[in-house]
Coordinates of C-alpha atoms in Angstrom, one line a residue:
M1 CA 13.8 -49.1 -12.0
L2 CA 13.7 -47.6 -15.6
P3 CA 11.6 -44.9 -15.7
F4 CA 9.4 -44.7 -18.0
M5 CA 9.8 -41.8 -19.4
K6 CA 13.4 -41.7 -20.4
Y7 CA 12.6 -43.4 -22.6
L8 CA 8.8 -42.3 -24.6
I9 CA 9.8 -39.9 -27.9
A10 CA 9.7 -36.9 -27.8
P11 CA 6.2 -36.1 -29.6
F12 CA 5.2 -37.1 -25.6
S13 CA 7.4 -36.8 -23.1
S14 CA 6.6 -34.0 -20.5
K15 CA 8.5 -32.1 -17.9
F16 CA 7.3 -30.2 -15.4
A17 CA 7.5 -26.2 -15.3
P18 CA 8.9 -24.1 -13.0
L19 CA 6.8 -22.4 -10.4
V20 CA 6.7 -19.0 -12.0
A21 CA 5.9 -20.6 -15.2
A22 CA 2.8 -22.4 -14.4
V23 CA 1.1 -19.7 -12.6
A24 CA 1.6 -17.5 -16.0
L25 CA -0.3 -20.4 -17.2
C26 CA -2.9 -20.2 -14.8
V27 CA -3.4 -16.3 -15.6
S28 CA -3.6 -16.6 -19.5
G29 CA -6.8 -19.0 -19.0
S30 CA -8.8 -16.1 -20.3
S31 CA -9.3 -13.8 -23.5
F32 CA -8.6 -11.0 -22.4
A33 CA -5.3 -12.5 -20.7
Q34 CA -4.4 -14.3 -23.6
S35 CA -4.5 -11.1 -26.0
A36 CA -3.6 -7.6 -27.0
V37 CA -7.2 -5.9 -25.3
A38 CA -8.8 -3.0 -27.8
S39 CA -11.4 -2.1 -25.7
P40 CA -11.3 -2.4 -21.9
P41 CA -13.7 -5.0 -20.4
A42 CA -17.6 -2.7 -20.7
S43 CA -18.0 -2.6 -17.0
I44 CA -15.5 -0.8 -16.4
N45 CA -16.8 3.1 -16.2
D46 CA -13.5 5.4 -14.9
R47 CA -11.9 7.5 -17.2
A48 CA -8.3 7.5 -15.6
V49 CA -8.8 3.8 -15.6
V50 CA -9.9 2.8 -19.4
L51 CA -6.8 5.3 -20.6
G52 CA -4.5 3.6 -18.5
I53 CA -6.1 0.3 -19.6
L54 CA -5.6 2.0 -23.4
A55 CA -2.7 3.9 -22.9
A56 CA -1.0 0.1 -21.7
E57 CA -2.3 -2.2 -24.7
F58 CA -0.8 0.3 -26.6
S59 CA 2.3 0.6 -25.0
L60 CA 2.2 -3.3 -25.3
Q61 CA 2.1 -3.7 -29.5
S62 CA 4.6 -0.5 -29.1
G63 CA 7.4 -3.1 -27.8
D64 CA 7.6 -0.4 -24.2
F65 CA 6.4 -4.4 -22.3
A66 CA 8.0 -2.3 -19.0
A67 CA 5.5 0.7 -19.6
A68 CA 2.6 -1.9 -20.1
A69 CA 3.4 -3.6 -17.2
N70 CA 3.4 -0.1 -14.8
T71 CA 0.8 0.7 -16.3
Y72 CA -1.8 -2.0 -15.7
Y73 CA 0.2 -2.3 -12.4
E74 CA -1.4 1.3 -11.3
V75 CA -5.0 1.0 -13.4
A76 CA -5.2 -2.7 -11.2
K77 CA -4.7 -1.1 -7.9
R78 CA -7.5 1.8 -8.6
S79 CA -10.2 -0.5 -10.7
R80 CA -10.2 -2.9 -8.2
D81 CA -11.6 -5.4 -11.1
A82 CA -11.2 -8.8 -11.7
K83 CA -10.5 -8.7 -15.7
V84 CA -8.0 -5.8 -14.8
A85 CA -5.9 -7.3 -12.2
E86 CA -5.8 -10.5 -13.9
R87 CA -4.0 -8.9 -16.8
A88 CA -1.9 -7.4 -14.8
V89 CA -0.1 -10.1 -12.2
D90 CA 0.6 -12.0 -16.0
L91 CA 2.0 -8.8 -17.3
L92 CA 3.9 -8.4 -13.5
L93 CA 5.1 -12.3 -13.7
R94 CA 6.1 -12.0 -17.3
A95 CA 8.2 -8.8 -15.9
R96 CA 9.2 -11.1 -12.9
R97 CA 8.0 -8.1 -10.7
I98 CA 7.0 -10.9 -7.8
D99 CA 5.9 -8.8 -5.2
E100 CA 3.7 -6.6 -7.5
A101 CA 2.0 -9.8 -9.0
K102 CA 0.9 -10.4 -5.3
E103 CA 0.1 -7.5 -4.2
I104 CA -2.5 -7.6 -7.4
A105 CA -3.3 -10.7 -7.1
A106 CA -4.5 -10.2 -3.1
L107 CA -6.9 -7.4 -5.3
W108 CA -7.3 -10.3 -8.1
Q109 CA -9.1 -12.6 -5.2
E110 CA -11.3 -9.8 -3.2
A111 CA -12.8 -9.1 -6.6
D112 CA -13.4 -12.7 -7.6
G113 CA -13.5 -14.3 -4.6
G114 CA -15.9 -17.2 -5.7
S115 CA -13.7 -18.6 -8.8
V116 CA -10.6 -20.9 -8.8
R117 CA -7.6 -18.5 -10.5
P118 CA -7.0 -16.0 -8.7
H119 CA -6.3 -18.3 -5.7
Q120 CA -4.6 -20.5 -8.0
V121 CA -2.5 -18.2 -8.5
A122 CA -2.0 -16.6 -5.1
L123 CA -0.6 -19.9 -4.1
A124 CA 1.6 -20.4 -6.2
L125 CA 2.8 -17.1 -6.0
A126 CA 3.6 -17.8 -2.9
L127 CA 4.9 -21.0 -2.8
T128 CA 7.5 -19.0 -5.9
S129 CA 8.5 -16.8 -3.2
A130 CA 8.3 -18.6 0.1
D131 CA 5.7 -16.8 1.3
E132 CA 4.0 -18.9 4.0
F133 CA 1.6 -16.2 5.2
R134 CA 0.2 -16.1 1.6
A135 CA 0.1 -19.8 0.6
M136 CA -1.5 -20.4 4.1
G137 CA -4.6 -17.4 3.0
A138 CA -4.9 -19.1 -0.6
I139 CA -5.0 -22.7 0.9
T140 CA -7.6 -21.7 3.1
T141 CA -9.2 -20.2 1.3
I142 CA -9.4 -22.8 -1.3
A143 CA -11.4 -24.6 1.8
T144 CA -14.2 -22.6 1.3
L145 CA -14.8 -22.8 -2.2
P146 CA -18.5 -23.5 -3.1
D147 CA -18.2 -27.9 -3.8
D148 CA -18.8 -27.5 -7.6
V149 CA -15.7 -26.5 -8.1
R150 CA -13.5 -27.0 -4.2
G151 CA -12.5 -30.5 -5.7
G152 CA -10.8 -29.1 -8.3
A153 CA -9.1 -26.4 -6.9
I154 CA -7.5 -28.7 -4.3
M155 CA -6.5 -31.4 -7.0
D156 CA -4.5 -27.8 -8.2
A157 CA -3.3 -27.1 -5.4
A158 CA -1.9 -30.6 -5.1
R159 CA 0.5 -30.8 -8.3
Q160 CA 1.6 -26.9 -6.8
L161 CA 2.4 -28.5 -3.5
A162 CA 4.1 -31.3 -4.9
L163 CA 6.3 -29.3 -7.3
Y164 CA 7.5 -27.3 -4.0
R165 CA 10.5 -28.4 -2.4
D166 CA 9.8 -27.2 0.8
R167 CA 8.1 -31.2 2.5
D168 CA 7.2 -29.7 5.7
L169 CA 5.0 -26.4 4.3
A170 CA 4.4 -28.6 2.0
V171 CA 2.7 -30.9 4.2
K172 CA 1.2 -28.2 6.6
L173 CA -0.8 -26.7 4.3
A174 CA -2.3 -29.6 2.2
S175 CA -3.3 -30.4 6.6
V176 CA -4.9 -27.6 6.3
F177 CA -7.3 -29.8 4.0
T178 CA -7.6 -32.7 5.7
Q179 CA -8.4 -30.8 8.7
Q180 CA -11.3 -28.7 7.2
L181 CA -12.6 -31.3 4.6
P182 CA -12.0 -35.0 6.7
K183 CA -14.5 -36.2 4.7
L184 CA -13.1 -34.8 0.9
P185 CA -11.3 -37.9 -0.8
E186 CA -9.4 -34.8 -2.6
A187 CA -8.1 -34.0 0.9
H188 CA -6.3 -36.1 1.3
Y189 CA -4.9 -36.6 -2.0
A190 CA -3.3 -33.4 -1.2
L191 CA -1.7 -34.3 1.6
A192 CA -0.8 -37.9 0.0
V193 CA 1.2 -36.0 -3.1
A194 CA 2.6 -33.0 -0.6
S195 CA 4.2 -35.6 1.5
T196 CA 5.4 -37.4 -1.4
G197 CA 6.6 -34.8 -3.5
N198 CA 8.3 -35.3 -7.0
E199 CA 11.1 -36.9 -5.0
N200 CA 9.3 -39.6 -3.3
K201 CA 10.2 -38.8 0.4
R202 CA 8.0 -39.3 3.2
V203 CA 6.5 -42.3 1.9
G204 CA 5.1 -43.8 4.7
E205 CA 2.8 -40.7 5.6
A206 CA 2.2 -40.3 2.2
L207 CA 0.3 -43.6 1.9
L208 CA -1.8 -43.7 5.0
A209 CA -3.2 -40.5 3.4
I210 CA -3.4 -41.9 0.0
D211 CA -5.2 -45.3 1.6
Q212 CA -7.8 -42.6 3.2
A213 CA -8.3 -40.9 0.1
L214 CA -9.1 -44.3 -1.8
K215 CA -11.1 -45.3 1.7
L216 CA -13.5 -42.5 0.8
K217 CA -13.1 -43.1 -3.1
P218 CA -12.7 -46.3 -4.0
N219 CA -10.4 -47.0 -7.2
W220 CA -10.6 -43.5 -7.7
P221 CA -8.3 -43.4 -10.8
Q222 CA -5.8 -40.4 -9.6
A223 CA -5.2 -42.0 -6.0
V224 CA -4.7 -45.6 -7.3
A225 CA -1.6 -43.8 -9.4
V226 CA -0.3 -42.1 -6.6
K227 CA -0.3 -44.8 -4.6
S228 CA 1.7 -47.7 -7.3
R229 CA 4.2 -45.1 -7.4
L230 CA 4.9 -45.3 -3.2
L231 CA 4.3 -48.9 -3.5
L232 CA 7.3 -48.7 -5.9
A233 CA 9.2 -46.3 -4.5
R234 CA 8.6 -47.9 -0.7
G235 CA 10.6 -51.1 -1.1
P236 CA 9.9 -54.2 0.0
V237 CA 8.7 -54.8 3.6
A238 CA 9.0 -57.4 5.5
T239 CA 5.1 -58.2 7.2
G240 CA 4.7 -61.8 6.8
V241 CA 3.8 -62.9 2.9
E242 CA 4.2 -59.8 1.3
L243 CA 4.2 -58.6 -1.8
S244 CA 7.4 -57.8 -4.1
P245 CA 6.5 -54.1 -4.6
G246 CA 6.1 -54.0 -8.3
A247 CA 3.4 -57.6 -8.0
A248 CA 2.1 -55.2 -5.3
A249 CA 2.0 -52.3 -7.9
V250 CA 1.2 -54.1 -10.5
T251 CA -1.9 -55.9 -8.5
L252 CA -3.6 -52.3 -7.5
L253 CA -3.7 -51.2 -11.1
E254 CA -5.3 -54.5 -12.5
N255 CA -7.5 -54.9 -9.5
A256 CA -8.4 -50.5 -10.1
I257 CA -9.1 -51.4 -13.5
A258 CA -11.0 -54.6 -12.9
A259 CA -13.4 -52.9 -10.6
N260 CA -13.8 -49.4 -13.1
S261 CA -14.6 -51.0 -16.4
A262 CA -17.3 -52.5 -14.3
T263 CA -18.8 -49.7 -12.9
N264 CA -18.5 -48.1 -16.1
A265 CA -19.8 -50.6 -18.6
P266 CA -23.0 -49.5 -20.4
S267 CA -26.6 -50.5 -19.7
A268 CA -27.8 -52.4 -22.1
N269 CA -30.9 -50.1 -23.0
S270 CA -28.1 -47.2 -22.6
T271 CA -27.2 -45.3 -25.8
V272 CA -25.1 -42.4 -24.0
P273 CA -21.5 -42.9 -24.2
V274 CA -19.9 -43.8 -21.0
K275 CA -16.1 -42.5 -20.1
D276 CA -14.2 -45.1 -19.4
E277 CA -12.4 -44.2 -16.3
S278 CA -10.2 -47.1 -16.4
R279 CA -7.8 -46.0 -19.1
E280 CA -5.7 -43.8 -17.4
L281 CA -5.0 -46.6 -15.1
R282 CA -4.6 -49.2 -17.5
L283 CA -2.0 -46.4 -19.4
V284 CA -0.4 -46.4 -15.5
L285 CA -0.3 -49.9 -15.6
A286 CA 1.4 -50.3 -19.2
R287 CA 3.9 -47.8 -18.1
T288 CA 4.5 -49.5 -15.1
Q289 CA 6.0 -52.7 -16.0
F290 CA 7.8 -51.0 -18.7
D291 CA 9.4 -49.0 -15.7
L292 CA 9.5 -53.2 -13.5
E293 CA 11.6 -54.1 -17.3
K294 CA 8.7 -56.6 -18.2
F295 CA 8.4 -55.4 -21.8
V296 CA 6.7 -57.9 -23.8
E297 CA 3.9 -57.1 -20.8
A298 CA 4.1 -53.3 -21.1
R299 CA 4.1 -53.6 -25.2
K300 CA 0.4 -55.7 -25.4
L301 CA -1.2 -52.7 -22.9
F302 CA 0.3 -50.6 -25.5
L303 CA -1.1 -51.5 -28.3
A304 CA -4.8 -52.5 -26.4
L305 CA -4.5 -48.2 -25.8
A306 CA -3.9 -47.6 -29.1
D307 CA -7.0 -49.5 -29.8
D308 CA -8.8 -47.7 -28.4
G309 CA -8.9 -45.2 -31.4
M310 CA -8.1 -42.3 -29.2
E311 CA -5.8 -39.3 -30.0
D312 CA -3.0 -40.7 -28.4
A313 CA -3.1 -43.5 -30.6
D314 CA 0.3 -43.0 -32.8
E315 CA 1.8 -42.3 -29.2
M316 CA 0.5 -45.7 -27.6
R317 CA 1.9 -47.4 -30.7
L318 CA 5.4 -45.7 -30.9
A319 CA 5.9 -46.5 -26.9
A320 CA 4.6 -49.9 -27.7
T321 CA 7.8 -50.3 -29.8
L322 CA 10.2 -48.7 -27.8
S323 CA 8.9 -51.8 -25.1
A324 CA 10.0 -54.1 -28.0
F325 CA 13.2 -52.0 -28.7
Q326 CA 13.8 -52.6 -25.1
G327 CA 12.4 -56.6 -24.8
K328 CA 15.5 -56.9 -26.9
D329 CA 12.7 -57.8 -29.9
W330 CA 15.2 -56.3 -33.1
E331 CA 13.3 -57.4 -35.6
V332 CA 9.6 -55.9 -34.8
A333 CA 11.4 -52.9 -33.1
E334 CA 13.5 -52.2 -37.0
R335 CA 9.3 -53.4 -38.7
E336 CA 8.0 -51.1 -36.7
F337 CA 9.9 -47.7 -36.5
T338 CA 11.1 -47.9 -39.8
E339 CA 7.2 -47.4 -40.7
S340 CA 6.3 -44.8 -37.8
L341 CA 9.4 -42.5 -39.7
A342 CA 8.0 -43.3 -43.3
A343 CA 4.4 -42.5 -41.5
D344 CA 6.0 -39.2 -40.1
R345 CA 4.6 -40.4 -36.4
G346 CA 6.9 -39.3 -33.9
D347 CA 9.6 -37.1 -33.7
P348 CA 12.4 -38.9 -36.6
A349 CA 15.5 -37.9 -34.8
A350 CA 14.6 -40.5 -31.9
V351 CA 13.3 -43.1 -34.7
L352 CA 16.4 -42.2 -36.6
Y353 CA 19.0 -42.8 -33.4
Y354 CA 15.9 -46.1 -31.9
L355 CA 17.1 -47.2 -35.2
A356 CA 20.3 -46.6 -35.5
R357 CA 21.0 -48.5 -32.1
I358 CA 19.6 -51.4 -33.1
S359 CA 22.6 -51.6 -36.3
E360 CA 24.7 -51.0 -33.5
A361 CA 22.6 -54.2 -31.6
Q362 CA 23.1 -56.4 -33.9
L363 CA 26.7 -56.0 -34.0
R364 CA 25.9 -54.3 -38.3
W365 CA 28.5 -51.2 -37.5
G366 CA 29.0 -49.8 -41.1
E367 CA 25.1 -49.4 -40.7
A368 CA 24.9 -47.9 -37.3
V369 CA 27.3 -45.4 -38.8
E370 CA 25.0 -44.5 -41.5
R371 CA 21.8 -44.2 -39.2
F372 CA 23.9 -42.1 -36.2
T373 CA 25.1 -39.9 -38.9
Q374 CA 21.5 -39.1 -40.2
V375 CA 20.3 -38.5 -36.6
P376 CA 20.0 -34.3 -37.3
R377 CA 20.9 -31.7 -34.5
G378 CA 18.2 -31.6 -31.7
D379 CA 18.2 -33.8 -28.2
R380 CA 20.1 -36.4 -29.4
Y381 CA 22.7 -35.6 -32.1
W382 CA 25.4 -35.5 -29.7
E383 CA 25.2 -39.0 -28.0
A384 CA 25.0 -40.1 -31.5
Q385 CA 27.9 -38.3 -32.9
L386 CA 29.6 -40.2 -29.6
R387 CA 27.9 -43.9 -30.5
I388 CA 29.6 -43.3 -34.4
T389 CA 33.1 -43.4 -32.6
G390 CA 32.4 -46.5 -30.9
A391 CA 30.4 -48.3 -34.0
L392 CA 33.7 -47.1 -35.5
A393 CA 35.9 -49.0 -33.7
Q394 CA 34.4 -51.8 -33.6
D395 CA 34.6 -52.1 -37.3
K396 CA 38.4 -51.6 -36.7
R397 CA 38.3 -48.6 -38.0
M398 CA 40.2 -46.9 -34.9
T399 CA 42.4 -44.3 -37.2
Q400 CA 38.4 -43.0 -38.6
A401 CA 37.0 -43.1 -34.6
I402 CA 39.7 -40.6 -33.3
S403 CA 39.8 -39.0 -35.8
H404 CA 35.8 -38.3 -35.9
L405 CA 35.4 -37.7 -32.2
R406 CA 38.5 -34.8 -32.2
T407 CA 36.1 -33.1 -34.9
L408 CA 33.0 -32.7 -32.2
Q409 CA 33.0 -29.2 -30.5
P410 CA 31.7 -29.2 -26.8
S411 CA 29.1 -26.6 -26.3
S412 CA 29.1 -27.2 -22.3
P413 CA 30.6 -29.0 -19.4
L414 CA 28.3 -32.6 -19.6
E415 CA 29.7 -33.1 -23.6
R416 CA 33.1 -31.8 -22.2
L417 CA 32.4 -34.5 -20.2
S418 CA 31.5 -37.8 -22.2
L419 CA 33.8 -36.5 -24.8
A420 CA 37.3 -37.1 -22.9
Q421 CA 35.1 -40.2 -21.5
T422 CA 34.1 -41.4 -25.2
E423 CA 38.3 -41.8 -25.9
S424 CA 39.7 -43.3 -22.6
T425 CA 37.0 -45.8 -23.4
L426 CA 38.0 -46.1 -26.9
W427 CA 41.8 -46.5 -26.4
R428 CA 41.1 -48.6 -23.2
E429 CA 39.2 -51.6 -25.3
A430 CA 42.0 -51.1 -27.9
G431 CA 44.4 -51.8 -24.8
D432 CA 46.6 -48.7 -24.4
N433 CA 45.7 -47.0 -20.8
V434 CA 48.3 -45.2 -21.6
K435 CA 46.6 -43.6 -24.0
A436 CA 43.1 -43.8 -21.6
F437 CA 44.0 -41.8 -18.9
A438 CA 46.3 -39.4 -21.3
A439 CA 43.0 -38.1 -22.5
L440 CA 41.4 -38.2 -19.2
E441 CA 44.6 -35.9 -18.6
A442 CA 44.3 -33.6 -20.9
A443 CA 40.5 -32.8 -19.9
L444 CA 41.4 -32.1 -16.9
T445 CA 43.8 -29.9 -18.0
T446 CA 39.9 -28.1 -18.7
D447 CA 38.3 -29.5 -15.2
A448 CA 40.3 -29.8 -13.2
D449 CA 37.5 -30.6 -10.7
N450 CA 35.3 -32.3 -12.4
P451 CA 35.2 -35.6 -9.4
D452 CA 34.8 -37.9 -12.7
L453 CA 36.9 -37.2 -14.4
L454 CA 39.5 -37.1 -11.3
Y455 CA 37.9 -40.8 -10.5
D456 CA 38.4 -42.6 -13.8
S457 CA 41.2 -41.3 -14.6
A458 CA 42.7 -42.0 -10.5
M459 CA 40.8 -45.7 -12.5
L460 CA 43.5 -45.4 -15.2
A461 CA 46.6 -43.9 -13.2
E462 CA 46.1 -47.2 -11.2
R463 CA 46.3 -49.2 -14.0
I464 CA 49.8 -48.2 -14.8
D465 CA 51.5 -47.9 -11.8
R466 CA 51.0 -44.4 -11.1
M467 CA 49.7 -44.6 -7.5
E468 CA 50.5 -41.4 -6.6
D469 CA 47.9 -39.7 -8.7
A470 CA 45.5 -42.2 -8.4
E471 CA 45.7 -41.3 -4.9
K472 CA 45.9 -37.5 -5.2
R473 CA 42.8 -38.1 -7.1
L474 CA 40.8 -40.2 -5.5
R475 CA 41.6 -38.1 -2.4
R476 CA 40.9 -34.7 -3.9
V477 CA 37.3 -36.7 -5.2
I478 CA 36.2 -37.1 -1.6
A479 CA 37.0 -34.0 -0.9
L480 CA 34.4 -32.7 -3.5
Q481 CA 32.0 -35.3 -3.2
P482 CA 31.8 -36.3 0.7
T483 CA 29.1 -39.3 -0.1
R484 CA 30.9 -40.9 -3.0
A485 CA 30.5 -44.5 -1.6
H486 CA 33.0 -46.0 -4.5
A487 CA 35.4 -43.1 -3.6
F488 CA 36.3 -44.0 -0.3
N489 CA 36.3 -47.7 -1.8
A490 CA 38.1 -47.4 -4.4
L491 CA 40.9 -45.5 -1.8
G492 CA 41.0 -48.1 1.1
Y493 CA 41.2 -51.4 -1.3
S494 CA 44.0 -49.8 -3.3
F495 CA 45.9 -50.3 -0.4
A496 CA 44.4 -53.1 0.9
D497 CA 45.3 -54.6 -2.2
R498 CA 49.0 -53.5 -1.7
N499 CA 48.8 -54.3 2.3
I500 CA 49.6 -50.7 3.3
N501 CA 48.2 -48.4 5.1
L502 CA 45.8 -50.9 6.5
D503 CA 44.5 -49.0 9.7
E504 CA 43.4 -46.0 6.9
A505 CA 42.4 -48.4 4.6
R506 CA 40.1 -50.0 7.0
T507 CA 39.0 -46.3 7.8
L508 CA 38.4 -45.8 4.3
I509 CA 36.2 -49.1 3.4
E510 CA 34.2 -48.9 6.2
K511 CA 32.7 -44.9 5.2
A512 CA 31.9 -46.4 1.6
H513 CA 29.8 -49.5 3.7
A514 CA 28.2 -47.0 5.9
I515 CA 27.2 -45.4 2.1
A516 CA 26.0 -48.0 0.4
P517 CA 26.0 -50.3 2.7
E518 CA 24.4 -53.9 -0.1
D519 CA 27.3 -53.0 -2.3
P520 CA 29.2 -55.7 -3.3
A521 CA 31.9 -54.1 -4.4
I522 CA 32.6 -53.0 -0.9
L523 CA 31.3 -55.7 0.7
D524 CA 34.1 -58.0 -1.0
S525 CA 37.1 -55.1 -0.1
M526 CA 35.4 -55.4 3.9
G527 CA 36.3 -58.8 3.2
W528 CA 39.7 -58.1 1.6
I529 CA 40.4 -55.5 4.3
A530 CA 39.9 -57.9 7.3
F531 CA 41.7 -61.0 4.9
R532 CA 44.5 -58.0 5.1
Q533 CA 43.9 -57.4 9.2
G534 CA 43.6 -61.3 10.0
R535 CA 39.8 -61.1 10.6
M536 CA 38.8 -64.3 9.1
A537 CA 35.2 -64.7 10.0
D538 CA 34.5 -61.3 9.7
A539 CA 36.3 -62.5 6.1
E540 CA 34.5 -65.0 5.2
G541 CA 31.1 -62.9 6.0
Y542 CA 31.6 -60.1 4.1
L543 CA 33.0 -61.9 0.7
K544 CA 30.1 -65.1 0.3
R545 CA 27.1 -62.0 1.1
A546 CA 29.2 -60.4 -1.9
L547 CA 28.9 -63.7 -4.7
E548 CA 25.8 -64.0 -3.4
K549 CA 24.7 -60.1 -4.7
F550 CA 27.5 -60.5 -7.6
Q551 CA 28.8 -63.6 -9.1
D552 CA 32.3 -62.3 -10.0
G553 CA 35.6 -63.7 -10.9
E554 CA 37.5 -61.0 -8.5
I555 CA 35.1 -61.5 -5.2
A556 CA 35.4 -65.9 -6.4
A557 CA 39.5 -65.3 -6.0
H558 CA 39.2 -63.4 -2.9
L559 CA 36.7 -65.6 -1.4
G560 CA 38.3 -68.7 -2.2
E561 CA 42.1 -67.5 -0.5
V562 CA 40.6 -66.2 2.9
L563 CA 39.3 -70.5 2.3
W564 CA 42.6 -71.7 1.8
A565 CA 43.9 -69.4 4.3
Q566 CA 42.1 -71.3 6.9
G567 CA 43.1 -74.3 5.7
R568 CA 39.7 -75.5 3.6
Q569 CA 41.5 -76.1 0.5
D570 CA 38.3 -78.2 -0.9
E571 CA 36.0 -75.1 0.0
A572 CA 38.4 -72.5 -1.8
K573 CA 38.5 -74.8 -4.7
K574 CA 34.9 -75.5 -5.3
V575 CA 34.0 -71.8 -5.3
W576 CA 36.6 -71.3 -7.8
E577 CA 36.0 -74.1 -9.9
A578 CA 32.5 -72.6 -9.9
Q579 CA 33.0 -68.9 -10.5
L580 CA 35.1 -70.5 -13.6
K581 CA 32.6 -71.7 -15.3
V582 CA 31.1 -69.0 -15.2
Q583 CA 33.3 -66.7 -15.8
P584 CA 36.4 -68.4 -17.7
D585 CA 38.4 -65.4 -18.5
S586 CA 38.7 -64.0 -15.0
D587 CA 42.0 -62.9 -15.3
I588 CA 42.5 -62.2 -11.1
L589 CA 40.3 -65.7 -10.7
K590 CA 42.9 -67.7 -13.2
K591 CA 46.2 -66.1 -11.0
T592 CA 44.8 -66.6 -8.0
V593 CA 44.4 -70.2 -8.7
A594 CA 47.6 -71.0 -10.3
R595 CA 49.3 -69.1 -7.3
L596 CA 47.7 -71.2 -4.2
A597 CA 46.9 -74.1 -6.0
K598 CA 50.3 -75.3 -7.2

């Protein structure tokens, strides 16, 4: 599944900020915290405090940030005033003095215990420093806030707990809400998001909690949105007639949209506008359909959202255009991206990038080069430069492609890696594996332990019969990344294919299989090593599973050979003939047929 936000154009993408930044945003909500203070709050009549505040503000205006933070720290302790404490916490956070900020946040809580903000900040600070005692105190206090602010405060706490890395502590803290407030839907919502976080962990527990929230508050948009994500993360469940995860999520969203639309429909006699609670869910549904690669459905939904006439109309139109792009409706996508560029909608760099991708997809290589060249420096600039080389090579201008590639100056390890891989790919596609290997070899002089360079160069070393280099590099990848299944598989298969070191080959391939049990390439290797060791039933079983998952010439060649070795030549020929219809250019399949079916 492709995450929707990965494709969104810059103006409407979002990222979670670090916790300290979140704290700063909490603090900066008041005018006192947002701007330089010309005079202290009127409620303060302590001369020392007044002079201290004025001195601190003067220090700020003079650029002496450290002195201002120090002074506010002292006057906050003396005054015990909420506004002064708020200002002090803001400055201490900006100075990254977390311990002092926590100390003053505690004073702020005492001075303004009925407000939400000091407890939000105290929780964020406690989580930032993994201070379970203070975090538990903030959570407990939030649970006792007045009814009119408590639900919102719990929802904010839920967002913080979802970001926190320690799922056990996050669940422990959120459980305070469900224990003290079992009939409050926000409490169960908080437990759900604390359980799963942003990494889709503990999905079963999270589903139980969000179901309880929806039982208390049916069709609640925020809870429905969370449950739809959890259904997608959970995957299929073998319980009778079960919808696929995608279908289950879509059905949930559609039902909730219908229910909310009916509930919020204005009465015939009412002139008061009714908030459309279903719109948030319609947006979630559109993004879900996009992630499920149902781009036609997603486009229709985005266009309907754009027609609502809300402030995000341009964003929704761009999302609809992006859906057309992902659905390979090149004519519509090109027309609408061109219109967006003319109307200055969205990020121009992104629009130019997608227009170039459309030229690329339609094999208009010269135009693709021109369009990628127009992409300005920014997030997409480096990829655009690499794609220029690919377009030049496809346009039979290999010399220009390599020349352009060598003018690029990478500024990070990731860019160095992509540069080497791009050059290697160009040479490999041109049929020159020696130069493809050399491109990666040169990059390894700078990044000797880069596992991707080592793995890719090992695969090419095998192609040019440098088996010692291939083995050495794959063993190094395994040492660096002991859970990289394909490194174990590649080394094991190399041995099995050459009919050497079969015991070690089996051990390596079985390790790969334990890490990725459903990977068709690894299932193929499991079958091939079984064949080499004479375990024909195992070999046939693994290879049939592999071919069911992925129709590939090499797998078909292997399965046919196993059947042939068992005297089942007619079955072998049927497997080969069926695959050759799909993949007539499979070199290994044609060689196997020529070798055995003489």
